[in-house]
Amino acid sequence: MSSVEPLRVLVTGSAGQIAYSLLFSIANGDVFGKSQPIILHLLDIPMMMTSLSGVKLELEDCSLPLLHNVITTDSEEVAFKDIDVAILAGSMPRREGMERKDLLAANVKIFKSQGQALDKFAKKSVRVVVVGNPANTNCYVLSKFAPSIAPENFSCLTRLDHNRAKAQVALKLNITSDKVKNVIIWGNHSSTQFPDVKHATVELSDGKKHNAYEAIKDDNWIKNEFIPVVQKRGAAILAARKLSSAMSAAKAICDHMRDWWNGTKEDEWVSMGVPSDGSYGIEKGLIYSFPVRVDKNKKWSIVQGLAIDDWSRGLMDKTCQELQEEKNDALATVSN
Ligand code: NAX
């Protein structure tokens, strides 16, 4: 065994389909590094324990040297005990005929309870990413009920939307997605999000960097194809697969955590849902997706000084308004 202390990584909803695509990458060292031992804490609800025990058997059969232990449980105390990282994918799914408010209320209950468990049992340095929808507002509730953990340790996943935006630009320009940098997802992980290419760069076949907006040269495509495709991509996958995104969501979770752990690249930023500090006029405390850079000490900061035109401002405000409404509904549920 190595002398490096194992990292305790909690994944909730761990009998679900995102977790099934995610757990191997974490246990294989693809996120926290090839010399970082891992102890997986896997939480799901009681009726999923048999299924979860099968996931554990498979993880054992992967025979991964970095995987020091797998704890499967339906107890929040066991799941949150001494964890360094929390990936919260377990949430109440929307069922047919369910009102948005009912969905929100069911999730407020889950994230209130998990926030309290985080506060009581996790390491104070824990880094949290909320994946389960509505991800931004679930994250807001979680943080509210874990007051002993710094707000900057909480985030929600908008990296899948960010990756989708990169991929659409790459397809349009017939380049690979690594040549597309600094797209932005502003706001909510919902269909009101604003995928923004105005500040993005692309490397074209001339080997030079260009502004993505100017290289695309097609305002109509950006407004009427690119933005709606990214905003509604989750629904398109659900319609085709009859299941929501899982492989791409797991990949995005890995990207999100790897960049948070190790820092973003020199000339790049990424999108993360983080508590607003009032930047770009967004209400303080809302969990809003911004362009962020992360330093070598796992500290993120919102990229400042980007010029915002009136059209962009309108879209940024619309998604902000939706988050304010979700927050108010969640708070009303909490006080009931
Ligand atoms: P699944 O339905 O396959 O799995 C969810 C799992 O969570 C189930 O095993 C369920 O038993 C468990 N669960 C429910 N309540 C729980 C609780 N209180 N504690 C622990 N576990 C609990 O869903 P999956 O496809 O894995 O998606 C998980 C979540 O990610 C969903 O809320 C989904 O909407 C959300 N997504 C978020 C994305 C994002 O970018 N932020 C993209 C992908 C995905 O749609």
XYZ file of C-alpha atoms and ligand atoms in Angstrom:
381
model
C 0.000 0.000 0.000
C 1.198 3.539 -0.758
C 1.954 6.017 2.029
C -0.438 8.611 0.582
C -3.578 8.928 2.691
C -6.629 7.678 0.717
C -9.126 10.240 -0.477
C -12.678 9.525 0.626
C -14.997 10.184 -2.296
C -18.760 10.035 -1.799
C -21.034 9.358 -4.764
C -24.771 9.502 -4.067
C -27.276 7.889 -6.395
C -24.541 5.343 -6.789
C -26.834 2.564 -8.013
C -27.949 4.884 -10.824
C -26.799 5.154 -14.395
C -24.458 8.176 -14.119
C -22.612 6.511 -11.240
C -22.256 3.344 -13.299
C -20.345 5.325 -15.937
C -18.406 7.353 -13.357
C -17.090 5.058 -10.657
C -14.482 3.290 -12.752
C -12.810 6.573 -13.775
C -12.556 7.762 -10.174
C -11.239 4.437 -8.898
C -8.812 4.206 -11.816
C -7.080 7.488 -10.923
C -8.406 9.434 -13.911
C -9.626 12.303 -11.738
C -7.427 12.639 -8.639
C -4.250 11.211 -10.129
C -2.500 7.903 -10.565
C -0.822 7.959 -7.156
C -3.886 8.908 -5.112
C -5.556 5.967 -3.320
C -9.338 6.163 -3.128
C -11.982 4.969 -0.697
C -15.413 5.094 -2.327
C -18.448 5.901 -0.189
C -21.540 4.842 -2.130
C -24.955 6.051 -0.930
C -28.316 5.084 -2.314
C -31.814 4.509 -0.925
C -32.695 1.255 0.932
C -34.529 -0.381 -2.000
C -31.393 -0.043 -4.175
C -29.001 -1.816 -1.761
C -29.024 -5.150 -3.638
C -28.303 -3.426 -6.911
C -25.586 -1.356 -5.235
C -23.963 -4.495 -3.837
C -23.610 -5.642 -7.462
C -21.825 -2.395 -8.347
C -19.408 -3.100 -5.494
C -18.767 -6.627 -6.787
C -17.930 -5.196 -10.215
C -15.610 -2.572 -8.746
C -13.767 -5.374 -6.929
C -13.528 -7.308 -10.185
C -11.905 -4.316 -11.903
C -8.934 -5.108 -9.648
C -7.783 -1.501 -9.385
C -4.667 -0.867 -7.275
C -5.783 2.614 -6.162
C -9.134 1.425 -4.831
C -8.547 0.721 -1.142
C -12.132 0.217 -0.032
C -15.746 0.477 -1.193
C -18.350 1.353 1.438
C -21.956 0.831 0.334
C -24.681 2.238 2.555
C -28.131 3.776 2.886
C -27.063 5.716 5.987
C -26.153 9.388 5.566
C -23.945 9.266 8.656
C -21.812 6.451 7.203
C -21.825 7.991 3.736
C -20.730 11.521 4.753
C -18.244 10.494 7.473
C -14.840 12.168 6.930
C -15.306 12.607 3.181
C -12.967 14.800 1.109
C -15.164 14.954 -2.002
C -18.929 14.692 -2.519
C -20.476 14.005 -5.907
C -24.218 14.242 -5.356
C -26.098 12.581 -8.207
C -28.899 11.050 -6.145
C -32.095 13.032 -6.353
C -35.818 12.625 -6.899
C -36.520 12.209 -10.611
C -39.436 13.982 -12.256
C -42.322 11.553 -12.727
C -45.102 11.941 -15.240
C -47.680 14.472 -14.160
C -45.457 15.817 -11.382
C -45.561 19.586 -10.927
C -42.266 21.473 -10.850
C -43.051 22.610 -7.303
C -43.587 19.017 -6.110
C -40.277 17.996 -7.640
C -38.546 20.906 -5.974
C -40.157 20.099 -2.620
C -39.025 16.452 -2.781
C -35.480 17.537 -3.580
C -35.373 20.246 -0.937
C -36.087 17.495 1.589
C -33.197 15.348 0.299
C -30.676 18.183 0.070
C -31.638 19.670 3.439
C -30.977 16.317 5.082
C -27.732 15.766 3.142
C -26.608 19.339 3.934
C -27.052 18.620 7.633
C -25.121 15.353 7.268
C -22.343 17.148 5.384
C -22.160 19.770 8.120
C -21.963 17.185 10.869
C -19.823 14.407 9.432
C -17.708 15.555 6.454
C -14.238 17.117 6.563
C -14.488 20.914 6.565
C -12.297 20.964 3.452
C -14.797 18.818 1.490
C -15.368 19.856 -2.138
C -18.926 19.282 -3.345
C -20.449 19.033 -6.794
C -24.223 18.680 -7.087
C -25.374 16.828 -10.200
C -28.940 15.818 -9.311
C -31.551 18.179 -10.741
C -32.509 20.935 -10.240
C -28.744 21.047 -9.660
C -28.236 24.770 -8.940
C -31.070 25.046 -6.444
C -30.287 21.696 -4.807
C -26.772 23.041 -4.279
C -28.154 26.268 -2.794
C -30.237 24.280 -0.273
C -27.315 21.956 0.551
C -24.984 24.850 1.327
C -27.614 26.611 3.427
C -27.879 23.547 5.685
C -24.110 23.095 5.971
C -23.119 26.468 7.461
C -19.814 25.205 8.897
C -18.473 24.508 5.395
C -17.297 27.476 3.325
C -19.725 28.452 0.527
C -16.870 28.307 -2.005
C -16.622 24.541 -1.389
C -20.009 24.072 -3.102
C -20.617 23.836 -6.830
C -23.056 22.375 -9.300
C -22.371 20.707 -12.610
C -22.689 22.787 -15.780
C -19.603 21.251 -17.368
C -21.731 18.921 -19.469
C -23.407 21.977 -21.030
C -19.946 23.542 -21.480
C -18.683 20.411 -23.240
C -21.800 20.300 -25.408
C -21.205 23.917 -26.475
C -17.561 23.191 -27.337
C -18.582 20.160 -29.375
C -21.222 22.086 -31.370
C -18.721 24.824 -32.279
C -16.156 22.183 -33.268
C -18.706 20.420 -35.490
C -19.706 23.690 -37.139
C -16.092 24.627 -37.944
C -14.992 21.095 -38.755
C -12.258 21.067 -36.109
C -11.702 18.867 -33.053
C -13.157 20.065 -29.759
C -9.736 20.601 -28.119
C -9.277 23.516 -30.553
C -12.278 25.283 -28.985
C -11.594 27.173 -25.752
C -13.383 29.431 -23.315
C -17.012 28.961 -24.204
C -19.232 29.955 -21.270
C -22.413 28.575 -19.784
C -24.132 31.335 -17.835
C -26.834 30.603 -15.266
C -29.049 27.636 -14.586
C -28.501 24.025 -15.699
C -31.870 24.180 -17.462
C -33.222 25.270 -20.813
C -32.821 28.950 -19.802
C -29.021 28.620 -19.613
C -27.078 30.938 -21.914
C -24.327 29.177 -23.889
C -22.030 32.028 -24.961
C -19.353 31.907 -27.677
C -18.608 35.634 -27.849
C -15.437 35.285 -25.748
C -14.429 31.828 -26.995
C -11.444 31.135 -29.219
C -10.898 28.525 -31.906
C -7.753 27.270 -33.573
C -8.395 26.833 -37.296
C -6.450 24.992 -39.985
C -4.100 28.010 -40.351
C -2.810 27.048 -36.881
C -3.855 30.465 -35.515
C -6.254 31.432 -32.751
C -9.402 33.288 -33.773
C -12.371 34.660 -31.914
C -15.041 31.943 -32.196
C -17.880 34.356 -32.933
C -15.977 35.921 -35.830
C -14.813 32.558 -37.146
C -18.379 31.204 -37.157
C -19.631 34.389 -38.910
C -23.225 33.198 -38.685
C -25.371 35.052 -36.190
C -28.463 33.181 -37.298
C -26.815 29.827 -36.570
C -25.680 30.987 -33.129
C -29.082 32.346 -32.138
C -31.397 29.830 -33.775
C -29.424 26.585 -33.824
C -26.410 26.569 -31.504
C -28.104 28.026 -28.428
C -31.325 25.950 -28.578
C -29.387 22.762 -29.387
C -27.190 23.168 -26.297
C -30.118 24.270 -24.120
C -32.259 21.298 -25.144
C -29.581 18.647 -25.595
C -30.604 16.755 -22.461
C -34.174 16.433 -23.761
C -32.934 15.270 -27.182
C -30.881 12.501 -25.559
C -33.786 11.479 -23.351
C -36.096 11.306 -26.386
C -33.638 9.168 -28.349
C -32.270 6.900 -25.629
C -35.334 6.865 -23.368
C -32.786 7.483 -20.651
C -31.055 10.733 -19.683
C -27.389 11.499 -20.436
C -25.087 9.302 -18.413
C -21.781 8.643 -20.222
C -21.350 12.312 -21.124
C -22.514 13.411 -17.669
C -19.945 11.130 -16.006
C -17.196 12.486 -18.299
C -18.218 16.049 -17.398
C -18.139 15.259 -13.658
C -14.566 13.972 -14.117
C -13.578 17.141 -16.012
C -15.184 19.338 -13.338
C -13.490 17.605 -10.385
C -10.114 17.204 -12.124
C -9.929 20.922 -12.898
C -11.044 21.842 -9.395
C -8.454 19.525 -7.854
C -5.509 20.386 -10.081
C -6.317 23.860 -11.440
C -7.389 24.993 -14.893
C -4.893 25.304 -17.739
C -2.966 28.552 -18.148
C -5.005 30.049 -20.990
C -8.366 28.475 -20.219
C -11.447 28.898 -18.139
C -14.301 26.443 -17.557
C -17.969 26.757 -16.544
C -18.991 25.867 -12.989
C -22.139 26.605 -11.025
C -20.786 28.487 -7.995
C -22.164 30.902 -5.379
C -22.331 34.334 -6.956
C -20.278 37.092 -5.336
C -22.297 39.703 -7.222
C -20.099 39.526 -10.349
C -21.853 40.587 -13.557
C -24.763 41.880 -11.466
C -25.928 38.387 -10.463
C -27.618 38.221 -7.044
C -25.102 37.329 -4.360
C -25.391 33.758 -3.072
C -27.320 32.308 -6.024
C -25.647 29.207 -7.462
C -25.098 30.519 -10.988
C -22.852 29.124 -13.698
C -19.939 31.451 -14.473
C -16.636 31.222 -16.314
C -14.088 30.321 -13.618
C -10.367 29.770 -13.326
C -8.972 27.492 -10.615
C -5.505 27.999 -9.099
C -3.126 25.312 -7.821
C -4.637 25.556 -4.317
C -8.108 24.443 -5.458
C -9.383 28.021 -5.253
C -11.706 29.113 -8.034
C -12.364 32.672 -9.099
C -14.915 34.111 -11.491
C -13.327 35.520 -14.661
C -13.769 39.282 -14.471
C -14.061 42.067 -16.998
C -15.752 40.327 -19.934
C -17.699 42.813 -22.064
C -21.416 41.964 -22.013
C -23.628 43.377 -24.788
C -27.359 44.080 -24.330
C -28.485 40.874 -26.043
C -26.247 38.736 -23.774
C -27.341 40.729 -20.736
C -30.973 39.873 -21.472
C -30.209 36.142 -21.608
C -28.048 36.256 -18.463
C -30.848 38.033 -16.587
C -33.531 35.620 -17.786
C -31.725 32.563 -16.421
C -30.916 34.493 -13.234
C -34.601 35.253 -12.781
C -35.462 31.566 -13.081
C -32.903 30.771 -10.380
C -34.332 33.464 -8.104
C -37.789 31.924 -8.518
C -36.467 28.408 -7.817
C -34.638 29.714 -4.755
C -37.768 31.437 -3.425
C -39.859 28.293 -3.994
C -37.208 26.198 -2.225
C -37.070 28.587 0.719
C -40.872 28.575 0.976
C -40.755 24.756 1.133
C -38.064 24.776 3.809
C -40.088 27.050 6.075
C -43.294 25.003 5.656
P -30.824 7.391 -12.030
O -32.297 7.484 -11.817
O -30.270 6.334 -12.904
O -30.103 7.278 -10.615
C -30.424 8.075 -9.539
C -30.134 7.293 -8.286
O -30.313 8.177 -7.178
C -31.072 6.111 -8.071
O -30.310 4.929 -7.844
C -31.872 6.518 -6.839
O -32.248 5.407 -6.043
C -30.869 7.403 -6.139
N -31.435 8.294 -5.112
C -32.664 8.865 -5.076
N -32.808 9.548 -3.932
C -31.657 9.398 -3.238
C -31.221 9.855 -1.981
N -32.005 10.608 -1.188
N -29.977 9.526 -1.575
C -29.185 8.763 -2.341
N -29.556 8.286 -3.534
C -30.781 8.608 -3.985
O -30.396 8.849 -12.519
P -29.068 9.286 -13.282
O -29.295 9.166 -14.731
O -27.897 8.632 -12.663
O -29.077 10.865 -12.961
C -28.864 11.356 -11.664
C -29.241 12.834 -11.583
O -28.404 13.603 -12.450
C -30.675 13.146 -12.028
O -31.228 14.078 -11.115
C -30.486 13.817 -13.380
O -31.546 14.703 -13.690
C -29.193 14.561 -13.142
N -28.445 15.012 -14.309
C -27.756 16.166 -14.194
C -26.929 16.638 -15.187
C -26.147 17.895 -15.015
O -25.464 18.269 -15.960
N -26.191 18.591 -13.889
C -26.820 15.926 -16.485
C -27.226 14.496 -16.401
C -28.424 14.214 -15.526
O -29.591 14.517 -16.244
